[in-house]
PDB file of N, CA and C in Angstrom:
ATOM      1  N   UNK A   1       0.846  -1.177   0.000  1.00  0.00           N
ATOM      2  CA  UNK A   1       0.000   0.000   0.000  1.00  0.00           C
ATOM      3  C   UNK A   1       0.889   1.238   0.000  1.00  0.00           C
ATOM      4  N   UNK A   2       0.742   2.078  -1.022  1.00  0.00           N
ATOM      5  CA  UNK A   2       1.488   3.331  -1.113  1.00  0.00           C
ATOM      6  C   UNK A   2       0.944   4.327  -0.099  1.00  0.00           C
ATOM      7  N   UNK A   3       1.839   5.014   0.598  1.00  0.00           N
ATOM      8  CA  UNK A   3       1.441   6.076   1.515  1.00  0.00           C
ATOM      9  C   UNK A   3       1.382   7.376   0.729  1.00  0.00           C
ATOM     10  N   UNK A   4       0.248   8.077   0.830  1.00  0.00           N
ATOM     11  CA  UNK A   4       0.066   9.303   0.061  1.00  0.00           C
ATOM     12  C   UNK A   4      -0.367  10.428   0.993  1.00  0.00           C
ATOM     13  N   UNK A   5       0.333  11.546   0.912  1.00  0.00           N
ATOM     14  CA  UNK A   5      -0.063  12.755   1.619  1.00  0.00           C
ATOM     15  C   UNK A   5      -0.830  13.615   0.615  1.00  0.00           C
ATOM     16  N   UNK A   6      -2.144  13.836   0.830  1.00  0.00           N
ATOM     17  CA  UNK A   6      -2.936  14.604  -0.141  1.00  0.00           C
ATOM     18  C   UNK A   6      -2.378  15.999  -0.424  1.00  0.00           C
ATOM     19  N   UNK A   7      -1.676  16.588   0.538  1.00  0.00           N
ATOM     20  CA  UNK A   7      -1.122  17.925   0.344  1.00  0.00           C
ATOM     21  C   UNK A   7       0.052  17.917  -0.637  1.00  0.00           C
ATOM     22  N   UNK A   8       0.684  16.754  -0.817  1.00  0.00           N
ATOM     23  CA  UNK A   8       1.832  16.648  -1.714  1.00  0.00           C
ATOM     24  C   UNK A   8       1.505  15.870  -2.989  1.00  0.00           C
ATOM     25  N   UNK A   9       0.237  15.641  -3.235  1.00  0.00           N
ATOM     26  CA  UNK A   9      -0.178  14.836  -4.384  1.00  0.00           C
ATOM     27  C   UNK A   9       0.026  15.552  -5.717  1.00  0.00           C
ATOM     28  N   UNK A  10      -0.256  16.842  -5.773  1.00  0.00           N
ATOM     29  CA  UNK A  10      -0.129  17.598  -7.015  1.00  0.00           C
ATOM     30  C   UNK A  10       1.324  17.569  -7.495  1.00  0.00           C
ATOM     31  N   UNK A  11       1.516  17.275  -8.770  1.00  0.00           N
ATOM     32  CA  UNK A  11       2.828  17.170  -9.427  1.00  0.00           C
ATOM     33  C   UNK A  11       3.647  15.955  -8.984  1.00  0.00           C
ATOM     34  N   UNK A  12       3.024  15.023  -8.262  1.00  0.00           N
ATOM     35  CA  UNK A  12       3.740  13.801  -7.900  1.00  0.00           C
ATOM     36  C   UNK A  12       3.807  12.870  -9.108  1.00  0.00           C
ATOM     37  N   UNK A  13       4.815  11.993  -9.106  1.00  0.00           N
ATOM     38  CA  UNK A  13       5.064  11.109 -10.247  1.00  0.00           C
ATOM     39  C   UNK A  13       4.693   9.680  -9.887  1.00  0.00           C
ATOM     40  N   UNK A  14       4.134   8.958 -10.891  1.00  0.00           N
ATOM     41  CA  UNK A  14       3.659   7.592 -10.683  1.00  0.00           C
ATOM     42  C   UNK A  14       4.025   6.712 -11.865  1.00  0.00           C
ATOM     43  N   UNK A  15       4.240   5.429 -11.579  1.00  0.00           N
ATOM     44  CA  UNK A  15       4.531   4.436 -12.613  1.00  0.00           C
ATOM     45  C   UNK A  15       3.424   3.399 -12.625  1.00  0.00           C
ATOM     46  N   UNK A  16       2.871   3.141 -13.799  1.00  0.00           N
ATOM     47  CA  UNK A  16       1.864   2.085 -13.942  1.00  0.00           C
ATOM     48  C   UNK A  16       2.573   0.734 -13.905  1.00  0.00           C
ATOM     49  N   UNK A  17       2.088  -0.182 -13.078  1.00  0.00           N
ATOM     50  CA  UNK A  17       2.687  -1.506 -12.964  1.00  0.00           C
ATOM     51  C   UNK A  17       2.478  -2.300 -14.252  1.00  0.00           C
ATOM     52  N   UNK A  18       1.303  -2.201 -14.841  1.00  0.00           N
ATOM     53  CA  UNK A  18       1.021  -2.865 -16.129  1.00  0.00           C
ATOM     54  C   UNK A  18       0.676  -1.790 -17.156  1.00  0.00           C
ATOM     55  N   UNK A  19       1.683  -1.258 -17.854  1.00  0.00           N
ATOM     56  CA  UNK A  19       1.452  -0.176 -18.820  1.00  0.00           C
ATOM     57  C   UNK A  19       0.546  -0.608 -19.970  1.00  0.00           C
ATOM     58  N   UNK A  20      -0.244   0.336 -20.429  1.00  0.00           N
ATOM     59  CA  UNK A  20      -1.105   0.132 -21.593  1.00  0.00           C
ATOM     60  C   UNK A  20      -0.759   1.208 -22.612  1.00  0.00           C
ATOM     61  N   UNK A  21      -0.678   0.829 -23.884  1.00  0.00           N
ATOM     62  CA  UNK A  21      -0.353   1.766 -24.970  1.00  0.00           C
ATOM     63  C   UNK A  21       0.966   2.508 -24.733  1.00  0.00           C
ATOM     64  N   UNK A  22       1.932   1.817 -24.148  1.00  0.00           N
ATOM     65  CA  UNK A  22       3.262   2.380 -23.843  1.00  0.00           C
ATOM     66  C   UNK A  22       3.190   3.544 -22.858  1.00  0.00           C
ATOM     67  N   UNK A  23       2.089   3.664 -22.130  1.00  0.00           N
ATOM     68  CA  UNK A  23       1.942   4.726 -21.122  1.00  0.00           C
ATOM     69  C   UNK A  23       2.321   4.134 -19.767  1.00  0.00           C
ATOM     70  N   UNK A  24       3.533   4.407 -19.355  1.00  0.00           N
ATOM     71  CA  UNK A  24       4.047   3.854 -18.104  1.00  0.00           C
ATOM     72  C   UNK A  24       4.200   4.930 -17.027  1.00  0.00           C
ATOM     73  N   UNK A  25       4.688   6.093 -17.418  1.00  0.00           N
ATOM     74  CA  UNK A  25       4.963   7.155 -16.460  1.00  0.00           C
ATOM     75  C   UNK A  25       3.878   8.228 -16.513  1.00  0.00           C
ATOM     76  N   UNK A  26       3.435   8.642 -15.323  1.00  0.00           N
ATOM     77  CA  UNK A  26       2.355   9.620 -15.191  1.00  0.00           C
ATOM     78  C   UNK A  26       2.730  10.678 -14.162  1.00  0.00           C
ATOM     79  N   UNK A  27       2.087  11.842 -14.282  1.00  0.00           N
ATOM     80  CA  UNK A  27       2.250  12.916 -13.305  1.00  0.00           C
ATOM     81  C   UNK A  27       0.855  13.459 -12.963  1.00  0.00           C
ATOM     82  N   UNK A  28       0.642  13.766 -11.689  1.00  0.00           N
ATOM     83  CA  UNK A  28      -0.642  14.329 -11.245  1.00  0.00           C
ATOM     84  C   UNK A  28      -0.663  15.799 -11.632  1.00  0.00           C
ATOM     85  N   UNK A  29      -1.630  16.174 -12.468  1.00  0.00           N
ATOM     86  CA  UNK A  29      -1.675  17.543 -13.002  1.00  0.00           C
ATOM     87  C   UNK A  29      -2.811  18.389 -12.436  1.00  0.00           C
ATOM     88  N   UNK A  30      -3.825  17.754 -11.841  1.00  0.00           N
ATOM     89  CA  UNK A  30      -4.979  18.501 -11.350  1.00  0.00           C
ATOM     90  C   UNK A  30      -5.628  17.721 -10.213  1.00  0.00           C
ATOM     91  N   UNK A  31      -6.276  18.433  -9.310  1.00  0.00           N
ATOM     92  CA  UNK A  31      -6.975  17.794  -8.197  1.00  0.00           C
ATOM     93  C   UNK A  31      -8.337  18.449  -8.023  1.00  0.00           C
ATOM     94  N   UNK A  32      -9.328  17.649  -7.626  1.00  0.00           N
ATOM     95  CA  UNK A  32     -10.684  18.145  -7.376  1.00  0.00           C
ATOM     96  C   UNK A  32     -10.949  18.052  -5.872  1.00  0.00           C
ATOM     97  N   UNK A  33     -11.475  19.136  -5.298  1.00  0.00           N
ATOM     98  CA  UNK A  33     -11.730  19.213  -3.856  1.00  0.00           C
ATOM     99  C   UNK A  33     -13.222  19.369  -3.590  1.00  0.00           C
ATOM    100  N   UNK A  34     -13.651  18.942  -2.385  1.00  0.00           N
ATOM    101  CA  UNK A  34     -15.036  19.190  -1.982  1.00  0.00           C
ATOM    102  C   UNK A  34     -15.099  20.527  -1.249  1.00  0.00           C
ATOM    103  N   UNK A  35     -16.280  20.851  -0.691  1.00  0.00           N
ATOM    104  CA  UNK A  35     -16.477  22.146  -0.018  1.00  0.00           C
ATOM    105  C   UNK A  35     -15.595  22.307   1.218  1.00  0.00           C
ATOM    106  N   UNK A  36     -15.209  21.193   1.834  1.00  0.00           N
ATOM    107  CA  UNK A  36     -14.384  21.257   3.051  1.00  0.00           C
ATOM    108  C   UNK A  36     -12.894  21.204   2.757  1.00  0.00           C
ATOM    109  N   UNK A  37     -12.521  21.158   1.482  1.00  0.00           N
ATOM    110  CA  UNK A  37     -11.113  21.135   1.114  1.00  0.00           C
ATOM    111  C   UNK A  37     -10.497  19.751   1.060  1.00  0.00           C
ATOM    112  N   UNK A  38     -11.317  18.709   1.134  1.00  0.00           N
ATOM    113  CA  UNK A  38     -10.803  17.345   1.043  1.00  0.00           C
ATOM    114  C   UNK A  38     -10.693  16.926  -0.420  1.00  0.00           C
ATOM    115  N   UNK A  39      -9.662  16.161  -0.732  1.00  0.00           N
ATOM    116  CA  UNK A  39      -9.436  15.725  -2.112  1.00  0.00           C
ATOM    117  C   UNK A  39     -10.466  14.674  -2.496  1.00  0.00           C
ATOM    118  N   UNK A  40     -11.143  14.880  -3.629  1.00  0.00           N
ATOM    119  CA  UNK A  40     -12.105  13.915  -4.157  1.00  0.00           C
ATOM    120  C   UNK A  40     -11.482  13.042  -5.236  1.00  0.00           C
ATOM    121  N   UNK A  41     -10.808  13.675  -6.173  1.00  0.00           N
ATOM    122  CA  UNK A  41     -10.213  12.940  -7.281  1.00  0.00           C
ATOM    123  C   UNK A  41      -9.000  13.707  -7.784  1.00  0.00           C
ATOM    124  N   UNK A  42      -8.246  13.053  -8.668  1.00  0.00           N
ATOM    125  CA  UNK A  42      -7.096  13.718  -9.269  1.00  0.00           C
ATOM    126  C   UNK A  42      -7.055  13.374 -10.750  1.00  0.00           C
ATOM    127  N   UNK A  43      -6.331  14.162 -11.486  1.00  0.00           N
ATOM    128  CA  UNK A  43      -6.158  13.958 -12.914  1.00  0.00           C
ATOM    129  C   UNK A  43      -4.681  13.654 -13.138  1.00  0.00           C
ATOM    130  N   UNK A  44      -4.400  12.502 -13.781  1.00  0.00           N
ATOM    131  CA  UNK A  44      -3.020  12.142 -14.086  1.00  0.00           C
ATOM    132  C   UNK A  44      -2.808  12.223 -15.587  1.00  0.00           C
ATOM    133  N   UNK A  45      -1.603  12.633 -15.982  1.00  0.00           N
ATOM    134  CA  UNK A  45      -1.277  12.785 -17.397  1.00  0.00           C
ATOM    135  C   UNK A  45      -0.137  11.857 -17.757  1.00  0.00           C
ATOM    136  N   UNK A  46      -0.318  11.099 -18.833  1.00  0.00           N
ATOM    137  CA  UNK A  46       0.740  10.216 -19.334  1.00  0.00           C
ATOM    138  C   UNK A  46       1.839  11.076 -19.956  1.00  0.00           C
ATOM    139  N   UNK A  47       3.080  10.787 -19.617  1.00  0.00           N
ATOM    140  CA  UNK A  47       4.201  11.579 -20.108  1.00  0.00           C
ATOM    141  C   UNK A  47       4.381  11.411 -21.619  1.00  0.00           C
ATOM    142  N   UNK A  48       4.256  10.178 -22.123  1.00  0.00           N
ATOM    143  CA  UNK A  48       4.484   9.904 -23.548  1.00  0.00           C
ATOM    144  C   UNK A  48       3.398  10.500 -24.456  1.00  0.00           C
ATOM    145  N   UNK A  49       2.146  10.256 -24.121  1.00  0.00           N
ATOM    146  CA  UNK A  49       1.051  10.627 -25.026  1.00  0.00           C
ATOM    147  C   UNK A  49       0.315  11.903 -24.623  1.00  0.00           C
ATOM    148  N   UNK A  50       0.548  12.393 -23.421  1.00  0.00           N
ATOM    149  CA  UNK A  50      -0.153  13.581 -22.885  1.00  0.00           C
ATOM    150  C   UNK A  50      -1.641  13.322 -22.648  1.00  0.00           C
ATOM    151  N   UNK A  51      -2.054  12.047 -22.673  1.00  0.00           N
ATOM    152  CA  UNK A  51      -3.451  11.692 -22.406  1.00  0.00           C
ATOM    153  C   UNK A  51      -3.706  11.844 -20.907  1.00  0.00           C
ATOM    154  N   UNK A  52      -4.863  12.388 -20.544  1.00  0.00           N
ATOM    155  CA  UNK A  52      -5.198  12.570 -19.130  1.00  0.00           C
ATOM    156  C   UNK A  52      -6.286  11.589 -18.714  1.00  0.00           C
ATOM    157  N   UNK A  53      -6.208  11.185 -17.456  1.00  0.00           N
ATOM    158  CA  UNK A  53      -7.167  10.254 -16.866  1.00  0.00           C
ATOM    159  C   UNK A  53      -7.591  10.820 -15.514  1.00  0.00           C
ATOM    160  N   UNK A  54      -8.897  10.881 -15.274  1.00  0.00           N
ATOM    161  CA  UNK A  54      -9.396  11.301 -13.966  1.00  0.00           C
ATOM    162  C   UNK A  54      -9.668  10.043 -13.161  1.00  0.00           C
ATOM    163  N   UNK A  55      -9.155   9.987 -11.928  1.00  0.00           N
ATOM    164  CA  UNK A  55      -9.389   8.832 -11.076  1.00  0.00           C
ATOM    165  C   UNK A  55      -9.474   9.236  -9.620  1.00  0.00           C
ATOM    166  N   UNK A  56     -10.041   8.347  -8.815  1.00  0.00           N
ATOM    167  CA  UNK A  56     -10.106   8.558  -7.374  1.00  0.00           C
ATOM    168  C   UNK A  56      -8.676   8.496  -6.850  1.00  0.00           C
ATOM    169  N   UNK A  57      -8.258   9.472  -6.081  1.00  0.00           N
ATOM    170  CA  UNK A  57      -6.869   9.524  -5.646  1.00  0.00           C
ATOM    171  C   UNK A  57      -6.501   8.352  -4.747  1.00  0.00           C
ATOM    172  N   UNK A  58      -7.479   7.713  -4.115  1.00  0.00           N
ATOM    173  CA  UNK A  58      -7.190   6.531  -3.291  1.00  0.00           C
ATOM    174  C   UNK A  58      -6.738   5.341  -4.142  1.00  0.00           C
ATOM    175  N   UNK A  59      -7.091   5.339  -5.428  1.00  0.00           N
ATOM    176  CA  UNK A  59      -6.665   4.254  -6.317  1.00  0.00           C
ATOM    177  C   UNK A  59      -5.146   4.201  -6.442  1.00  0.00           C
ATOM    178  N   UNK A  60      -4.457   5.321  -6.254  1.00  0.00           N
ATOM    179  CA  UNK A  60      -3.002   5.345  -6.348  1.00  0.00           C
ATOM    180  C   UNK A  60      -2.334   4.579  -5.203  1.00  0.00           C
ATOM    181  N   UNK A  61      -3.067   4.292  -4.139  1.00  0.00           N
ATOM    182  CA  UNK A  61      -2.516   3.531  -3.015  1.00  0.00           C
ATOM    183  C   UNK A  61      -2.336   2.052  -3.339  1.00  0.00           C
ATOM    184  N   UNK A  62      -3.015   1.567  -4.379  1.00  0.00           N
ATOM    185  CA  UNK A  62      -2.986   0.148  -4.728  1.00  0.00           C
ATOM    186  C   UNK A  62      -1.668  -0.201  -5.416  1.00  0.00           C
ATOM    187  N   UNK A  63      -0.794  -0.937  -4.728  1.00  0.00           N
ATOM    188  CA  UNK A  63       0.523  -1.277  -5.264  1.00  0.00           C
ATOM    189  C   UNK A  63       0.450  -2.309  -6.385  1.00  0.00           C
ATOM    190  N   UNK A  64      -0.721  -2.909  -6.593  1.00  0.00           N
ATOM    191  CA  UNK A  64      -0.875  -3.835  -7.727  1.00  0.00           C
ATOM    192  C   UNK A  64      -0.976  -3.073  -9.036  1.00  0.00           C
ATOM    193  N   UNK A  65      -1.317  -1.771  -8.975  1.00  0.00           N
ATOM    194  CA  UNK A  65      -1.509  -0.972 -10.183  1.00  0.00           C
ATOM    195  C   UNK A  65      -0.541   0.207 -10.302  1.00  0.00           C
ATOM    196  N   UNK A  66      -0.100   0.765  -9.167  1.00  0.00           N
ATOM    197  CA  UNK A  66       0.713   1.982  -9.192  1.00  0.00           C
ATOM    198  C   UNK A  66       1.922   1.873  -8.264  1.00  0.00           C
ATOM    199  N   UNK A  67       3.021   2.490  -8.683  1.00  0.00           N
ATOM    200  CA  UNK A  67       4.220   2.630  -7.856  1.00  0.00           C
ATOM    201  C   UNK A  67       4.572   4.114  -7.797  1.00  0.00           C
ATOM    202  N   UNK A  68       4.983   4.594  -6.629  1.00  0.00           N
ATOM    203  CA  UNK A  68       5.351   5.990  -6.500  1.00  0.00           C
ATOM    204  C   UNK A  68       6.671   6.243  -7.219  1.00  0.00           C
ATOM    205  N   UNK A  69       6.775   7.394  -7.856  1.00  0.00           N
ATOM    206  CA  UNK A  69       7.986   7.754  -8.582  1.00  0.00           C
ATOM    207  C   UNK A  69       8.014   7.103  -9.957  1.00  0.00           C
ATOM    208  N   UNK A  70       9.078   7.382 -10.695  1.00  0.00           N
ATOM    209  CA  UNK A  70       9.242   6.782 -12.019  1.00  0.00           C
ATOM    210  C   UNK A  70      10.275   5.684 -11.916  1.00  0.00           C
ATOM    211  N   UNK A  71       9.839   4.478 -12.186  1.00  0.00           N
ATOM    212  CA  UNK A  71      10.706   3.306 -12.065  1.00  0.00           C
ATOM    213  C   UNK A  71      11.067   2.802 -13.437  1.00  0.00           C
TER     214      UNK A  71
END
């Protein structure tokens, strides 16, 4: 389980464990907050293709799919 500090999530780097379409390395480019300032979701961008994906930021904790940093 990856440890994630929501305050440091923006611009953090991630590696997909099972890359699809040669998209292995990602960076968090945007975050969505609720009225109380809690993180709801984040937007990650693939470095190679510049494709963006919106996902629940808790999904990044799953070590079966994501690794912190670029490996």
